mmCIF file of C-alpha atoms in Angstrom:
data_model
loop_
_atom_site.group_PDB
_atom_site.id
_atom_site.type_symbol
_atom_site.label_atom_id
_atom_site.label_comp_id
_atom_site.label_asym_id
_atom_site.label_seq_id
_atom_site.Cartn_x
_atom_site.Cartn_y
_atom_site.Cartn_z
ATOM 1 C CA GLY A 76 135.822 -60.539 2.664
ATOM 2 C CA VAL A 77 138.767 -59.943 4.957
ATOM 3 C CA VAL A 78 142.251 -59.105 3.806
ATOM 4 C CA SER A 79 144.489 -61.987 4.813
ATOM 5 C CA TYR A 80 147.640 -60.384 3.506
ATOM 6 C CA GLY A 81 148.488 -57.123 1.828
ATOM 7 C CA PHE A 82 150.408 -53.852 1.991
ATOM 8 C CA GLY A 83 148.600 -50.966 0.438
ATOM 9 C CA CYS A 84 146.154 -51.753 -2.355
ATOM 10 C CA ALA A 85 147.065 -53.522 -5.572
ATOM 11 C CA GLU A 86 150.754 -52.576 -5.403
ATOM 12 C CA PRO A 87 153.058 -54.225 -7.959
ATOM 13 C CA GLY A 88 154.520 -57.386 -6.518
ATOM 14 C CA LEU A 89 152.300 -57.116 -3.411
ATOM 15 C CA PRO A 90 148.933 -58.635 -4.246
ATOM 16 C CA GLY A 91 146.131 -58.465 -1.711
ATOM 17 C CA ILE A 92 144.837 -61.811 -0.488
ATOM 18 C CA TYR A 93 141.188 -61.936 0.568
ATOM 19 C CA SER A 94 139.168 -64.563 2.397
ATOM 20 C CA ARG A 95 135.484 -65.364 2.147
ATOM 21 C CA VAL A 96 134.008 -65.180 5.659
ATOM 22 C CA SER A 97 130.283 -65.724 5.117
ATOM 23 C CA ALA A 98 130.535 -69.381 6.090
ATOM 24 C CA ILE A 99 132.071 -68.626 9.480
ATOM 25 C CA ALA A 100 130.513 -65.241 10.277
ATOM 26 C CA GLU A 101 128.004 -66.734 12.748
ATOM 27 C CA THR A 102 130.376 -69.217 14.334
ATOM 28 C CA TRP A 103 134.088 -68.539 14.558
ATOM 29 C CA ILE A 104 133.989 -64.744 14.057
ATOM 30 C CA LYS A 105 131.262 -64.220 16.655
ATOM 31 C CA THR A 106 133.035 -66.515 19.114
ATOM 32 C CA GLU A 107 136.345 -64.717 18.713
ATOM 33 C CA VAL A 108 134.843 -61.239 18.932
ATOM 34 C CA CYS A 109 133.005 -62.171 22.130
ATOM 35 C CA ARG A 110 136.169 -63.713 23.573
ATOM 36 C CA MET A 111 138.645 -60.990 22.660
ATOM 37 C CA SER A 112 136.618 -57.784 22.835
ATOM 38 C CA SER A 113 136.144 -55.911 26.087
ATOM 39 C CA ALA A 114 133.076 -54.141 24.626
ATOM 40 C CA PRO A 115 131.526 -56.294 21.883
ATOM 41 C CA PRO A 116 128.540 -54.899 19.951
ATOM 42 C CA GLU A 117 125.179 -55.701 21.490
ATOM 43 C CA TYR A 118 123.755 -57.304 18.332
ATOM 44 C CA LEU A 119 126.153 -60.235 18.719
ATOM 45 C CA GLY A 120 124.506 -61.195 22.012
ATOM 46 C CA CYS A 121 127.801 -62.094 23.702
ATOM 47 C CA PRO A 122 127.480 -63.589 27.186
ATOM 48 C CA ALA A 123 128.405 -61.312 30.056
ATOM 49 C CA LYS A 124 131.976 -61.725 31.222
ATOM 50 C CA GLU A 125 132.768 -62.334 34.845
ATOM 51 C CA ALA A 126 134.220 -59.293 36.530
ATOM 52 C CA THR A 127 137.860 -59.842 37.431
ATOM 53 C CA ARG A 128 140.284 -57.617 39.240
ATOM 54 C CA PRO A 129 142.656 -56.268 36.573
ATOM 55 C CA ASN A 130 146.378 -56.507 37.153
ATOM 56 C CA MET A 131 147.408 -53.444 35.207
ATOM 57 C CA VAL A 132 150.980 -52.568 34.332
ATOM 58 C CA THR A 133 152.321 -49.816 32.107
ATOM 59 C CA LEU A 134 154.626 -50.856 29.277
ATOM 60 C CA THR A 135 156.705 -48.053 27.774
ATOM 61 C CA VAL A 136 157.303 -48.496 24.039
ATOM 62 C CA LEU A 137 160.228 -46.597 22.478
ATOM 63 C CA ILE A 138 160.535 -46.408 18.683
ATOM 64 C CA ARG A 139 163.304 -44.708 16.686
ATOM 65 C CA PHE A 140 162.332 -44.122 13.063
ATOM 66 C CA ASP A 141 164.564 -44.252 10.023
ATOM 67 C CA ASP A 142 164.299 -41.647 7.257
ATOM 68 C CA GLU A 143 160.997 -43.146 6.053
ATOM 69 C CA PRO A 144 158.706 -43.041 9.113
ATOM 70 C CA SER A 145 155.546 -43.314 7.009
ATOM 71 C CA ASP A 146 156.623 -46.867 6.126
ATOM 72 C CA THR A 147 156.605 -47.941 9.792
ATOM 73 C CA GLY A 148 153.840 -49.358 11.947
ATOM 74 C CA TRP A 149 153.637 -51.579 15.005
ATOM 75 C CA LEU A 150 151.308 -53.863 16.914
ATOM 76 C CA LEU A 151 151.268 -55.320 20.429
ATOM 77 C CA ARG A 152 149.155 -58.369 21.267
ATOM 78 C CA ASP A 153 149.183 -61.118 23.854
ATOM 79 C CA GLU A 154 149.396 -64.877 23.315
ATOM 80 C CA SER A 155 145.589 -65.216 23.223
ATOM 81 C CA GLY A 156 145.407 -62.890 20.213
ATOM 82 C CA THR A 157 144.034 -59.846 22.043
ATOM 83 C CA VAL A 158 145.455 -56.682 20.488
ATOM 84 C CA HIS A 159 146.456 -54.130 23.153
ATOM 85 C CA GLU A 160 147.846 -51.386 20.891
ATOM 86 C CA TYR A 161 148.135 -50.858 17.146
ATOM 87 C CA SER A 162 149.671 -48.083 15.057
ATOM 88 C CA PRO A 163 149.141 -48.802 11.334
ATOM 89 C CA ILE A 164 151.587 -48.057 8.572
ATOM 90 C CA GLY A 165 151.208 -44.492 7.356
ATOM 91 C CA GLN A 166 150.356 -42.979 10.748
ATOM 92 C CA TYR A 167 153.740 -41.311 11.223
ATOM 93 C CA GLY A 168 154.606 -38.495 8.840
ATOM 94 C CA GLU A 169 157.844 -36.819 7.777
ATOM 95 C CA LYS A 170 158.210 -34.867 11.034
ATOM 96 C CA TYR A 171 159.169 -38.147 12.733
ATOM 97 C CA GLU A 172 162.135 -38.769 10.422
ATOM 98 C CA GLY A 173 165.089 -39.932 12.539
ATOM 99 C CA LYS A 174 163.171 -39.111 15.740
ATOM 100 C CA GLU A 175 162.356 -41.145 18.831
ATOM 101 C CA ILE A 176 158.896 -41.446 20.364
ATOM 102 C CA THR A 177 157.681 -43.116 23.537
ATOM 103 C CA ILE A 178 154.182 -44.483 24.105
ATOM 104 C CA ASP A 179 152.838 -45.751 27.432
ATOM 105 C CA VAL A 180 150.548 -48.750 27.009
ATOM 106 C CA ASP A 181 148.404 -49.923 29.946
ATOM 107 C CA ILE A 182 147.915 -53.686 29.766
ATOM 108 C CA ASP A 183 146.244 -56.272 31.967
ATOM 109 C CA VAL A 184 148.605 -59.174 32.673
ATOM 110 C CA GLY A 185 146.023 -61.228 34.556
ATOM 111 C CA GLN A 186 146.526 -63.159 37.784
ATOM 112 C CA THR A 187 149.543 -65.170 36.615
ATOM 113 C CA GLY A 188 151.194 -62.951 34.000
ATOM 114 C CA LYS A 189 151.064 -63.101 30.195
ATOM 115 C CA LYS A 190 153.288 -63.548 27.162
ATOM 116 C CA PHE A 191 153.210 -60.658 24.673
ATOM 117 C CA ILE A 192 154.295 -60.368 21.040
ATOM 118 C CA PHE A 193 155.445 -57.087 19.488
ATOM 119 C CA PHE A 194 155.402 -56.690 15.697
ATOM 120 C CA LEU A 195 157.419 -53.992 13.962
ATOM 121 C CA LEU A 196 155.953 -53.405 10.478
ATOM 122 C CA ASP A 197 157.789 -51.960 7.470
ATOM 123 C CA TRP A 198 156.197 -51.087 4.154
ATOM 124 C CA SER A 199 159.446 -50.865 2.184
ATOM 125 C CA LEU A 200 160.511 -54.397 3.252
ATOM 126 C CA ASP A 201 164.011 -53.248 4.180
ATOM 127 C CA GLY A 202 163.623 -52.843 7.928
ATOM 128 C CA LEU A 203 164.409 -49.542 9.638
ATOM 129 C CA ARG A 204 167.814 -49.004 8.084
ATOM 130 C CA GLY A 205 167.027 -46.290 5.556
ATOM 131 C CA GLY A 206 169.609 -43.576 6.301
ATOM 132 C CA ASN A 207 168.998 -43.431 10.078
ATOM 133 C CA ASP A 208 168.911 -46.876 11.634
ATOM 134 C CA GLY A 209 165.778 -47.342 13.650
ATOM 135 C CA TYR A 210 164.761 -49.779 16.368
ATOM 136 C CA PHE A 211 162.095 -50.729 18.892
ATOM 137 C CA GLN A 212 162.545 -51.131 22.658
ATOM 138 C CA ALA A 213 160.176 -51.859 25.532
ATOM 139 C CA TYR A 214 160.577 -51.022 29.232
ATOM 140 C CA LEU A 215 158.595 -51.891 32.342
ATOM 141 C CA ASP A 216 159.088 -49.578 35.323
ATOM 142 C CA GLY A 217 162.379 -48.448 33.777
ATOM 143 C CA ASP A 218 163.673 -52.001 33.294
ATOM 144 C CA PHE A 219 164.545 -53.242 29.804
ATOM 145 C CA VAL A 220 162.103 -55.877 28.492
ATOM 146 C CA ALA A 221 162.560 -56.438 24.737
ATOM 147 C CA GLU A 222 164.134 -55.016 21.587
ATOM 148 C CA ILE A 223 163.957 -55.252 17.791
ATOM 149 C CA LEU A 224 166.800 -53.812 15.748
ATOM 150 C CA GLY A 225 165.996 -52.233 12.403
ATOM 151 C CA ASP A 226 168.306 -54.411 10.276
ATOM 152 C CA PHE A 227 165.667 -56.924 9.193
ATOM 153 C CA ASP A 228 164.222 -57.759 5.800
ATOM 154 C CA GLY A 229 160.573 -58.316 4.974
ATOM 155 C CA PRO A 230 157.263 -56.743 5.977
ATOM 156 C CA ALA A 231 157.604 -57.357 9.715
ATOM 157 C CA GLU A 232 159.811 -58.499 12.558
ATOM 158 C CA SER A 233 158.551 -59.726 15.922
ATOM 159 C CA THR A 234 159.768 -60.476 19.423
ATOM 160 C CA GLU A 235 158.149 -62.201 22.399
ATOM 161 C CA PHE A 236 158.423 -61.401 26.095
ATOM 162 C CA PHE A 237 156.670 -62.357 29.320
ATOM 163 C CA ILE A 238 155.353 -59.935 31.943
ATOM 164 C CA ALA A 239 154.669 -61.329 35.400
ATOM 165 C CA ALA A 240 151.673 -60.278 37.456
ATOM 166 C CA PRO A 241 152.398 -57.526 39.984
ATOM 167 C CA PRO A 242 152.460 -58.643 43.627
ATOM 168 C CA SER A 243 149.182 -58.431 45.450
ATOM 169 C CA PRO A 244 148.985 -55.555 47.932
ATOM 170 C CA ALA A 245 149.285 -56.514 51.563
ATOM 171 C CA PRO A 246 145.934 -56.569 53.371
ATOM 172 C CA THR A 247 145.200 -53.552 55.476
ATOM 173 C CA PRO A 248 145.496 -54.514 59.156
ATOM 174 C CA VAL A 249 142.339 -54.139 61.162
ATOM 175 C CA PRO A 250 142.930 -51.764 64.072
ATOM 176 C CA THR A 251 142.349 -53.324 67.465
ATOM 177 C CA SER A 252 140.529 -51.375 70.151
ATOM 178 C CA THR A 253 142.564 -50.574 73.269
ATOM 179 C CA THR A 254 139.617 -49.166 75.176
ATOM 180 C CA THR A 255 138.891 -51.085 78.366
ATOM 181 C CA SER A 256 135.638 -51.009 80.244
ATOM 182 C CA PRO A 257 135.863 -49.266 83.607
ATOM 183 C CA THR A 258 135.690 -51.556 86.610
ATOM 184 C CA SER A 259 132.712 -50.700 88.740
ATOM 185 C CA GLN A 260 133.574 -50.179 92.394
ATOM 186 C CA PRO A 261 130.993 -50.787 95.133
ATOM 187 C CA THR A 262 129.671 -47.597 96.571
ATOM 188 C CA ALA A 263 130.060 -47.390 100.354
ATOM 189 C CA GLN A 264 126.827 -46.716 102.140
ATOM 190 C CA PRO A 265 127.067 -43.826 104.654
ATOM 191 C CA ASN A 266 126.362 -44.574 108.286
ATOM 192 C CA VAL A 267 123.140 -42.926 109.327
ATOM 193 C CA PRO A 268 123.258 -41.977 113.023
ATOM 194 C CA MET A 269 120.238 -42.838 115.116
ATOM 195 C CA GLU A 270 118.528 -39.817 116.501
ATOM 196 C CA PRO A 271 117.688 -39.775 120.256
ATOM 197 C CA VAL A 272 114.129 -40.497 121.267
ATOM 198 C CA SER A 273 112.193 -37.285 121.574
ATOM 199 C CA PRO A 274 110.688 -36.235 124.962
ATOM 200 C CA GLU A 275 107.246 -36.219 123.420
ATOM 201 C CA LEU A 276 107.567 -39.922 122.636
ATOM 202 C CA VAL A 277 108.663 -40.681 126.210
ATOM 203 C CA ALA A 278 105.712 -38.700 127.674
ATOM 204 C CA GLN A 279 103.254 -40.881 125.791
ATOM 205 C CA GLY A 280 103.918 -43.724 128.202
ATOM 206 C CA PRO A 281 103.756 -47.466 127.490
ATOM 207 C CA THR A 282 101.455 -48.672 124.761
ATOM 208 C CA SER A 283 101.782 -52.377 125.571
ATOM 209 C CA PRO A 284 101.407 -54.450 128.771
ATOM 210 C CA PRO A 285 104.540 -54.782 130.947
ATOM 211 C CA GLY A 286 106.998 -57.239 129.509
ATOM 212 C CA ASP A 287 105.681 -56.849 125.987
ATOM 213 C CA VAL A 288 108.295 -55.603 123.619
ATOM 214 C CA SER A 289 107.040 -53.539 120.725
ATOM 215 C CA VAL A 290 109.113 -52.398 117.755
ATOM 216 C CA GLN A 291 108.449 -49.147 116.027
ATOM 217 C CA GLN A 292 109.787 -48.165 112.599
ATOM 218 C CA ILE A 293 111.131 -44.651 112.393
ATOM 219 C CA THR A 294 111.916 -43.310 108.952
ATOM 220 C CA GLU A 295 114.510 -40.660 108.401
ATOM 221 C CA THR A 296 114.785 -38.786 105.158
ATOM 222 C CA SER A 297 118.287 -37.627 104.253
ATOM 223 C CA SER A 298 120.066 -36.329 101.174
ATOM 224 C CA SER A 299 121.096 -39.853 100.292
ATOM 225 C CA GLY A 300 117.576 -41.244 100.318
ATOM 226 C CA HIS A 301 115.329 -42.971 102.842
ATOM 227 C CA ARG A 302 117.023 -44.833 105.676
ATOM 228 C CA LYS A 303 115.062 -47.033 108.070
ATOM 229 C CA TYR A 304 116.132 -48.187 111.462
ATOM 230 C CA SER A 305 114.429 -49.942 114.380
ATOM 231 C CA CYS A 306 114.452 -49.089 118.038
ATOM 232 C CA ILE A 307 113.100 -50.860 121.032
ATOM 233 C CA GLY A 308 109.802 -49.394 122.055
ATOM 234 C CA VAL A 309 109.770 -46.981 124.940
ATOM 235 C CA SER A 310 107.205 -49.221 126.639
ATOM 236 C CA VAL A 311 109.959 -51.711 127.537
ATOM 237 C CA TRP A 312 111.967 -49.058 129.299
ATOM 238 C CA LEU A 313 108.939 -47.855 131.279
ATOM 239 C CA SER A 314 107.948 -51.383 132.260
ATOM 240 C CA LEU A 315 111.408 -52.124 133.668
ATOM 241 C CA THR A 316 111.449 -48.833 135.565
ATOM 242 C CA ILE A 317 108.080 -49.547 137.245
ATOM 243 C CA ALA A 318 109.158 -53.111 138.162
ATOM 244 C CA LEU A 319 112.365 -51.844 139.751
ATOM 245 C CA ALA A 320 110.474 -49.209 141.769
ATOM 246 C CA ALA A 321 108.016 -51.829 143.033
ATOM 247 C CA ALA A 322 110.862 -54.074 144.165
ATOM 248 C CA VAL A 323 112.433 -51.225 146.117
ATOM 249 C CA VAL A 324 109.126 -50.411 147.848
ATOM 250 C CA ILE A 325 108.532 -54.032 148.847
ATOM 251 C CA GLY A 326 112.050 -54.282 150.180
ATOM 252 C CA LEU A 327 111.504 -51.289 152.378
#
């Protein structure tokens, strides 16, 4: 079974209370283990949990012990029952008598924050007032959160507090490109001068009947590529010259 209540084992005046769990082992216990555990055993066959972005904060726990530190223990859980940290009674020995300790506890407060409950446990049932008064305090980022003074009676004293979710980080701005495409400018074409007609071409004489205009393509190769231009055939010039000479002769 499971111990429902008890300090130590069979102490006078402190009986241990046990519960039979066989009837609920396959129902309630399995359900709660799957719900509360971050790493449940495989044999339980717990369904996979959806991955969520943790909102982690660090809670600093400060405890001052009285002169019986071995009688002191503590537990931190949230409102759903998930235990985030536990130090059982008997963990702290005589060297902690009248001393202070601090423990940093990393806890996930979820997307909207969570309520937490801190339990301060005392075996001797007289609180933390044995010789050196003890106490519990909690801080978040240096700010006071909660406190339990040691002047209580009974096996435990508790306090509740709420921790809000940390603000979401601002999204990283996407850099914008300032590079502009160069504007293409039209390239001016160089003027290619026309070369004079060579004497050899003139000596060839007309190649067409008088009055017929022929066009010849002359190709010039330059450093900037091939340039083509047209010129009136030499035959036109010769035909006009002959006609003019004939008119002069007739006039004479």
